[in-house]
Coordinates of C-alpha atoms in Angstrom, one line a residue:
X1 CA 0.0 0.0 0.0
X2 CA 1.4 3.4 -0.9
X3 CA 1.8 6.1 1.7
X4 CA -0.9 8.7 2.0
X5 CA -0.3 12.0 0.2
X6 CA -1.1 15.3 1.9
X7 CA -3.9 17.1 0.0
X8 CA -2.6 20.6 -0.3
X9 CA -6.0 22.1 -0.9
X10 CA -7.3 20.5 2.3
X11 CA -4.2 21.7 4.1
X12 CA -4.9 25.2 3.0
X13 CA -8.5 25.0 4.1
X14 CA -7.6 23.7 7.6
X15 CA -4.9 26.3 8.0
X16 CA -7.5 29.0 7.2
X17 CA -9.8 27.7 9.9
X18 CA -7.0 27.6 12.4
X19 CA -6.0 31.2 11.5
X20 CA -9.5 32.4 12.3
X21 CA -9.6 30.4 15.5
X22 CA -6.2 31.9 16.5
X23 CA -7.4 35.5 16.0
X24 CA -10.6 34.8 18.0
X25 CA -8.6 33.3 20.9
X26 CA -6.0 36.2 21.1
X27 CA -7.6 39.6 21.0
X28 CA -5.3 41.1 23.6
X29 CA -2.2 39.8 21.8
X30 CA -3.6 41.3 18.6
X31 CA -4.0 44.7 20.2
X32 CA -0.5 44.6 21.6
X33 CA 0.9 43.6 18.3
X34 CA -0.8 46.5 16.6
X35 CA 0.5 48.9 19.2
X36 CA 4.1 47.5 19.0
X37 CA 4.1 47.8 15.2
X38 CA 4.2 51.6 15.6
X39 CA 7.6 51.6 17.4
X40 CA 9.3 48.2 17.0
X41 CA 10.9 47.1 13.8
X42 CA 8.8 44.2 12.5
X43 CA 6.5 44.8 15.5
X44 CA 8.6 42.7 17.9
X45 CA 11.8 43.1 20.1
X46 CA 13.6 40.6 17.9
X47 CA 12.7 39.8 14.3
X48 CA 12.6 36.0 14.7
X49 CA 9.6 36.5 17.0
X50 CA 7.6 36.8 13.8
X51 CA 8.3 33.2 13.0
X52 CA 5.6 31.9 15.3
X53 CA 2.4 30.6 13.7
X54 CA -0.5 32.9 13.5
X55 CA -1.1 36.4 12.0
X56 CA 0.6 38.1 14.9
X57 CA 2.8 37.2 17.9
X58 CA 1.3 35.8 21.1
X59 CA 2.4 38.0 23.9
X60 CA 3.5 36.2 27.1
X61 CA 2.3 37.3 30.5
X62 CA 4.1 34.7 32.7
X63 CA 6.0 31.5 32.6
X64 CA 6.6 29.0 35.3
X65 CA 7.9 25.4 35.2
X66 CA 6.6 23.9 32.1
X67 CA 3.7 26.3 31.6
X68 CA 3.3 29.6 29.9
X69 CA 0.3 32.0 30.2
X70 CA -0.4 34.6 27.5
X71 CA -1.9 38.0 27.9
X72 CA -5.3 36.6 27.0
X73 CA -5.1 34.2 30.0
X74 CA -4.6 31.1 27.9
X75 CA -2.2 28.5 29.3
X76 CA 0.2 26.3 27.3
X77 CA 2.3 23.3 27.8
X78 CA 5.6 24.8 26.8
X79 CA 7.6 22.4 24.7
X80 CA 9.8 25.2 23.3
X81 CA 11.3 26.4 26.6
X82 CA 12.7 29.6 25.1
X83 CA 14.4 27.5 22.3
X84 CA 16.7 25.9 25.0
X85 CA 17.2 29.1 27.1
X86 CA 14.8 27.7 29.7
X87 CA 15.8 24.0 29.5
X88 CA 15.6 23.9 33.3
X89 CA 12.0 25.1 33.2
X90 CA 10.8 28.6 33.7
X91 CA 11.1 30.9 36.8
X92 CA 13.3 28.7 38.9
X93 CA 12.9 29.9 42.5
X94 CA 16.5 29.3 43.3
X95 CA 17.6 31.4 40.4
X96 CA 15.1 34.2 41.1
X97 CA 16.3 34.3 44.7
X98 CA 20.0 34.4 43.7
X99 CA 19.4 37.1 41.1
X100 CA 17.4 39.2 43.5
X101 CA 20.0 38.9 46.2
X102 CA 22.9 39.8 43.8
X103 CA 21.0 42.7 42.3
X104 CA 20.6 44.2 45.7
X105 CA 24.4 43.9 46.2
X106 CA 25.3 45.2 42.7
X107 CA 25.0 43.9 39.2
X108 CA 28.1 44.9 37.3
X109 CA 31.4 46.3 38.6
X110 CA 34.1 45.0 36.2
X111 CA 35.5 43.0 39.1
X112 CA 35.1 39.3 39.7
X113 CA 32.5 38.1 42.2
X114 CA 32.9 35.3 44.7
X115 CA 30.8 33.0 42.4
X116 CA 33.4 33.2 39.7
X117 CA 35.7 30.4 41.0
X118 CA 32.8 28.1 41.8
X119 CA 31.4 28.5 38.3
X120 CA 34.8 27.8 36.6
X121 CA 35.3 24.7 38.7
X122 CA 31.8 23.3 38.0
X123 CA 32.1 23.9 34.3
X124 CA 35.5 22.1 34.3
X125 CA 33.9 19.2 36.3
X126 CA 31.0 18.8 34.0
X127 CA 32.7 19.1 30.6
X128 CA 36.3 18.0 31.3
X129 CA 38.1 21.1 30.0
X130 CA 40.2 22.8 32.7
X131 CA 40.1 26.5 31.8
X132 CA 37.0 28.7 31.3
X133 CA 35.9 32.2 30.4
X134 CA 32.4 33.8 30.4
X135 CA 30.4 35.5 27.7
X136 CA 26.9 36.9 27.5
X137 CA 25.7 34.7 24.7
X138 CA 26.9 31.6 22.8
X139 CA 27.2 33.9 19.7
X140 CA 29.8 36.0 21.6
X141 CA 31.6 32.9 22.9
X142 CA 31.8 31.4 19.4
X143 CA 33.1 34.7 18.0
X144 CA 35.8 34.9 20.7
X145 CA 36.8 31.3 20.2
X146 CA 37.2 31.8 16.4
X147 CA 39.6 34.7 17.1
X148 CA 41.7 32.5 19.4
X149 CA 41.9 29.8 16.8
X150 CA 43.1 32.2 14.1
X151 CA 45.6 33.7 16.5
X152 CA 47.0 30.4 17.6
X153 CA 47.3 28.8 14.1
X154 CA 48.0 31.8 11.9
X155 CA 45.4 30.4 9.5
X156 CA 42.7 32.6 7.9
X157 CA 39.7 30.3 7.6
X158 CA 37.3 28.5 9.9
X159 CA 35.3 25.4 9.0
X160 CA 31.7 24.7 9.8
X161 CA 29.1 22.2 8.9
X162 CA 26.7 22.8 6.0
X163 CA 23.4 24.3 7.4
X164 CA 24.8 24.7 10.9
X165 CA 23.8 27.6 13.1
X166 CA 26.1 29.0 15.8
X167 CA 24.3 32.3 16.5
X168 CA 24.9 35.5 14.6
X169 CA 28.6 34.9 13.9
X170 CA 29.4 36.2 10.4
X171 CA 31.8 33.4 9.5
X172 CA 29.2 30.7 10.3
X173 CA 26.3 32.0 8.2
X174 CA 27.5 30.0 5.2
X175 CA 26.3 27.0 3.2
X176 CA 27.3 24.9 0.2
X177 CA 25.9 25.6 -3.2
X178 CA 27.4 22.6 -5.0
X179 CA 31.1 23.1 -4.4
X180 CA 30.8 26.8 -3.7
X181 CA 30.6 28.4 -0.3
X182 CA 27.8 31.0 -0.3
X183 CA 26.0 33.1 2.3
X184 CA 23.2 31.2 4.1
X185 CA 19.8 32.1 2.7
X186 CA 18.4 35.0 4.7
X187 CA 21.8 36.3 5.9
X188 CA 21.7 40.1 5.8
X189 CA 24.7 42.2 4.7
X190 CA 27.6 39.7 4.8
X191 CA 30.7 41.7 5.8
X192 CA 32.8 40.0 3.0
X193 CA 32.5 37.2 0.6
X194 CA 32.0 34.4 3.1
X195 CA 34.1 32.1 1.0
X196 CA 37.1 34.2 2.0
X197 CA 36.5 33.4 5.7
X198 CA 34.8 30.0 5.8
X199 CA 35.1 26.4 4.6
X200 CA 31.9 24.4 4.7
X201 CA 31.6 20.6 4.8
X202 CA 28.6 18.3 5.0
X203 CA 27.8 16.6 8.3
X204 CA 28.6 12.9 8.5
X205 CA 31.1 13.1 5.6
X206 CA 34.6 12.3 6.8
X207 CA 36.1 12.2 3.3
X208 CA 34.8 15.7 2.5
X209 CA 36.2 17.0 5.8
X210 CA 39.6 15.3 5.2
X211 CA 39.9 16.8 1.7
X212 CA 39.0 20.3 2.8
X213 CA 41.3 20.4 5.9
X214 CA 44.2 19.0 3.8
X215 CA 44.3 22.4 2.1
X216 CA 46.0 23.7 5.2
X217 CA 44.2 27.1 5.6
X218 CA 41.7 26.2 8.3
X219 CA 42.3 27.3 11.9
X220 CA 39.4 25.4 13.5
X221 CA 36.3 23.3 12.9
X222 CA 33.3 24.7 14.8
X223 CA 30.5 22.1 15.1
X224 CA 27.6 20.7 17.1
X225 CA 28.1 17.0 18.0
X226 CA 24.7 16.5 16.4
X227 CA 23.0 19.1 14.3
X228 CA 20.1 20.7 16.0
X229 CA 19.3 24.1 14.5
X230 CA 18.3 22.6 11.1
X231 CA 16.5 19.9 13.1
X232 CA 18.1 16.9 14.9
X233 CA 20.6 15.2 12.6
X234 CA 22.5 12.5 14.6
X235 CA 26.1 11.5 14.0
X236 CA 26.6 8.1 12.3
X237 CA 28.6 5.5 14.2
X238 CA 32.3 6.4 14.3
X239 CA 31.8 9.8 12.8
X240 CA 32.8 12.0 15.7
X241 CA 35.8 9.8 16.5
X242 CA 36.8 10.3 12.8
X243 CA 36.3 14.0 13.1
X244 CA 38.7 14.1 16.0
X245 CA 41.3 12.0 14.1
X246 CA 41.1 14.2 11.0
X247 CA 41.3 17.5 12.8
X248 CA 44.3 16.3 14.8
X249 CA 46.1 15.0 11.7
X250 CA 45.7 18.4 10.0
X251 CA 46.5 20.4 13.2
X252 CA 43.0 22.0 13.2
X253 CA 41.5 22.9 16.5
X254 CA 38.2 21.2 17.2
X255 CA 35.5 23.5 18.8
X256 CA 32.3 21.8 20.0
X257 CA 29.2 24.0 20.5
X258 CA 27.1 22.4 23.2
X259 CA 24.5 25.2 23.5
X260 CA 21.7 22.9 22.2
X261 CA 23.3 19.5 22.6
X262 CA 23.5 20.1 26.4
X263 CA 20.2 18.2 26.2
X264 CA 22.3 15.0 26.0
X265 CA 23.2 15.2 29.7
X266 CA 24.9 17.3 32.4
X267 CA 28.1 17.6 30.4
X268 CA 26.4 17.7 27.0
X269 CA 27.4 15.3 24.3
X270 CA 31.1 15.9 25.2
X271 CA 30.7 14.0 28.4
X272 CA 28.0 11.6 27.3
X273 CA 29.9 10.5 24.2
X274 CA 33.5 10.9 25.4
X275 CA 34.5 13.7 23.0
X276 CA 37.8 15.5 23.3
X277 CA 37.4 19.0 21.9
X278 CA 40.2 21.6 22.1
X279 CA 37.6 24.3 22.9
X280 CA 33.9 24.1 24.0
X281 CA 31.1 26.6 24.0
X282 CA 27.9 26.4 26.0
X283 CA 25.2 29.0 26.1
X284 CA 21.8 30.0 27.4
X285 CA 20.7 27.0 29.5
X286 CA 23.4 27.4 32.1
X287 CA 21.9 30.6 33.5
X288 CA 18.4 29.4 34.0
X289 CA 17.2 32.0 31.6
X290 CA 19.5 34.8 32.5
X291 CA 21.8 35.9 29.5
X292 CA 25.1 34.1 29.9
X293 CA 27.5 31.7 28.1
X294 CA 30.9 30.2 28.7
X295 CA 33.7 28.7 26.7
X296 CA 36.2 26.1 27.9
X297 CA 39.8 25.4 26.8
X298 CA 42.0 22.4 27.0
X299 CA 45.2 22.8 29.0
X300 CA 47.3 23.0 25.9
X301 CA 45.2 25.7 24.3
X302 CA 44.9 27.6 27.6
X303 CA 48.7 27.5 28.0
X304 CA 49.3 28.9 24.6
X305 CA 46.8 31.8 25.3
X306 CA 48.1 32.7 28.7
X307 CA 50.4 35.4 27.4
X308 CA 47.9 37.2 25.2
X309 CA 45.1 37.0 27.8
X310 CA 47.3 38.9 30.2
X311 CA 48.4 41.5 27.6
X312 CA 48.1 45.2 28.2
X313 CA 45.7 45.6 25.3
X314 CA 43.4 42.7 26.0
X315 CA 40.5 45.1 26.5
X316 CA 40.6 45.9 22.7
X317 CA 41.5 42.4 21.5
X318 CA 38.0 41.7 20.2
X319 CA 37.3 39.4 23.2
X320 CA 35.1 40.4 26.1
X321 CA 32.6 43.1 26.7
X322 CA 31.9 45.4 29.7
X323 CA 29.0 43.4 31.0
X324 CA 30.6 40.0 30.3
X325 CA 31.2 38.0 33.5
X326 CA 28.9 40.3 35.5
X327 CA 28.0 39.3 39.0
X328 CA 24.3 38.9 38.2
X329 CA 25.0 36.3 35.4
X330 CA 27.5 34.4 37.6
X331 CA 25.0 34.2 40.5
X332 CA 22.5 32.8 38.0
X333 CA 24.9 30.2 36.7
X334 CA 25.9 29.1 40.2
X335 CA 22.2 28.8 41.3
X336 CA 21.4 26.9 38.1
X337 CA 24.2 24.4 37.9
X338 CA 24.2 23.7 41.7
X339 CA 20.5 22.7 41.5
X340 CA 19.6 21.9 37.9
X341 CA 20.8 20.1 34.7
X342 CA 22.1 17.3 36.9
X343 CA 21.9 13.5 36.4
X344 CA 18.7 13.3 38.4
X345 CA 17.1 16.1 36.3
X346 CA 17.9 14.3 33.0
X347 CA 16.6 11.1 34.6
X348 CA 13.2 12.8 34.5
X349 CA 13.4 14.7 31.3
X350 CA 15.0 12.1 29.0
X351 CA 12.2 9.5 29.5
X352 CA 9.6 12.2 28.7
X353 CA 11.4 12.8 25.4
X354 CA 11.4 9.1 24.8
X355 CA 7.6 9.0 25.5
X356 CA 7.1 11.9 23.1
X357 CA 9.0 10.1 20.4
X358 CA 7.1 6.9 20.9
X359 CA 3.7 8.7 20.9
X360 CA 4.5 10.6 17.7
X361 CA 5.9 7.4 16.1
X362 CA 2.7 5.6 16.9
X363 CA 0.6 8.3 15.2
X364 CA 2.9 8.1 12.1
X365 CA 2.6 4.3 12.0
X366 CA -1.1 4.4 12.5
X367 CA -1.6 6.5 9.4
X368 CA 1.2 4.9 7.3
X369 CA 3.0 8.1 6.8
X370 CA 6.6 8.2 5.5
X371 CA 7.5 10.5 8.4
X372 CA 10.0 10.0 11.2
X373 CA 10.7 11.1 14.8
X374 CA 14.2 11.7 16.0
X375 CA 15.5 12.1 19.6
X376 CA 18.6 13.5 21.3
X377 CA 18.6 13.3 25.1
X378 CA 15.7 15.3 26.4
X379 CA 15.0 16.8 22.9
X380 CA 12.8 15.2 20.2
X381 CA 11.5 16.2 16.8
X382 CA 9.4 14.8 14.0
X383 CA 10.3 15.0 10.3
X384 CA 8.2 14.7 7.2
X385 CA 10.7 12.3 5.7
X386 CA 13.2 9.5 6.7
X387 CA 15.9 10.8 9.0
X388 CA 18.3 13.1 7.1
X389 CA 22.1 12.4 7.4
X390 CA 23.3 15.9 6.8
X391 CA 22.2 19.5 6.9
X392 CA 21.4 19.9 3.2
X393 CA 19.0 16.9 3.3
X394 CA 17.4 18.4 6.5
X395 CA 16.9 21.8 4.8
X396 CA 15.5 20.2 1.7
X397 CA 12.9 18.3 3.8
X398 CA 11.4 21.4 5.4
X399 CA 7.7 21.8 4.5
X400 CA 6.7 25.2 5.7
X401 CA 3.0 24.9 4.9
X402 CA 2.6 21.6 6.7
X403 CA 4.9 22.6 9.6
X404 CA 3.0 25.9 10.0
X405 CA -0.4 24.1 10.1
X406 CA 0.7 21.6 12.7
X407 CA 2.3 24.3 14.9
X408 CA -0.8 26.5 14.7
X409 CA -3.1 23.5 15.4
X410 CA -1.1 22.7 18.5
X411 CA -0.8 26.3 19.7
X412 CA -4.6 26.7 19.4
X413 CA -5.0 23.7 21.6
X414 CA -2.5 24.8 24.3
X415 CA 0.7 23.1 23.2
X416 CA 3.7 25.3 22.2
X417 CA 6.4 23.8 20.0
X418 CA 9.7 25.4 18.9
X419 CA 8.7 27.7 16.0
X420 CA 11.6 27.0 13.6
X421 CA 11.0 23.3 13.3
X422 CA 9.0 20.5 14.9
X423 CA 11.1 20.2 18.0
X424 CA 10.1 19.6 21.7
X425 CA 12.3 20.0 24.7
X426 CA 11.6 18.5 28.1
X427 CA 12.5 19.6 31.6
X428 CA 11.9 18.0 35.0
X429 CA 8.8 20.2 35.3
X430 CA 7.0 18.4 32.5
X431 CA 4.8 15.4 33.1
X432 CA 3.7 12.3 31.3
X433 CA 0.3 14.0 31.0
X434 CA 2.0 16.9 29.1
X435 CA 3.5 14.5 26.6
X436 CA 0.3 12.6 26.2
X437 CA -1.6 15.9 25.5
X438 CA 0.8 16.6 22.7
X439 CA 0.4 13.1 21.3
X440 CA -3.4 13.5 21.3
X441 CA -3.3 16.9 19.7
X442 CA -0.8 15.7 17.1
X443 CA -2.9 12.7 16.3
X444 CA -6.0 14.8 15.9
X445 CA -4.2 17.2 13.5
X446 CA -3.0 14.3 11.3
X447 CA -6.4 12.7 11.3
X448 CA -8.0 16.0 10.3
X449 CA -5.4 16.5 7.6
X450 CA -5.8 13.0 6.1
X451 CA -9.6 13.1 6.4

């Protein structure tokens, strides 16, 4: 029996019905969106906030644990969790208390706070790299690390995976067009031809990586251990060990970005899979929602940087920022890492992601669809195709009309998914009932779509 085909006319009709329902449910958000459009570019504080389904953004009134309440009083099971920023759950009391106490004592002084040493030691314990520095975002941390790599190697280019995302770092907004390196679609105002700064290789392709690094002009490879920002693309058996061998053979520094793959466990995929990066970046989850990031260095890299980091002109070296390492962020990191993102927390969250994956897979199987569900730690996602093995295949599989409908159907029924793809993230605050609610809503949407 052939797999059912989505009727695009029916999809459009159902989407129109859901759009009307959305507008009826959210009059206060509609009014705030209209008001904001007079002063905010694109009508929102950040342009990507327009990527949510519906004719206007939903304005949030409060968020706690695994729940979010909008300004119209509607409650949602939050499976987005701030696109990983609230991986711990929202409004952690211990973080709120630590932030309030530190704010009362001063937020930023350009001096280290007593929490600094604890934070460095805890990051070293979790991830295995002995030296650390702070940043305000993973974007900043990645930008700093790329500078270090070029400085240490004297090489001009960095390498990234095709269809990766590492924040708003100019060098990483690059993809392959055949054999050519070109700006990623949507990238605004590239500072130079990105082919001058960046080499791009497909994920899960060791031969391509070996050939490109053999040219001898790459300072570092910046990568996620599993792609997440184009959707979850898992490494094939032996791939990451091969990456480490190839980078070492070509004297290329390996930088692992764990900002999203921290979902694999307390020390991210680095600890869970026994990786050996030269540098490591981790971002938003470690502060319990407070803006902060960190980057770790191996002993060998840290030793080579010890001179420049103590230089008289380090303040204009392109690394840092006046608010970086502020006392408020450090207090938030200490409160978060001392009470959250521990083995016992993942022991709750990972089985929920497994339950999500099983529920979605059951609906897919029931309807005979050629779709697939993928999981990484406490994160899971469904695809409208078999599991892709690289970023280009993942990008080609995106179906914006179908995705938009399923997201809007879910949102209208109180389930919030990550807007950029079909991803759900779980925290210890979620419950099996939350997972089952999504499974039921997803099943109803598929049944309505297929008639």
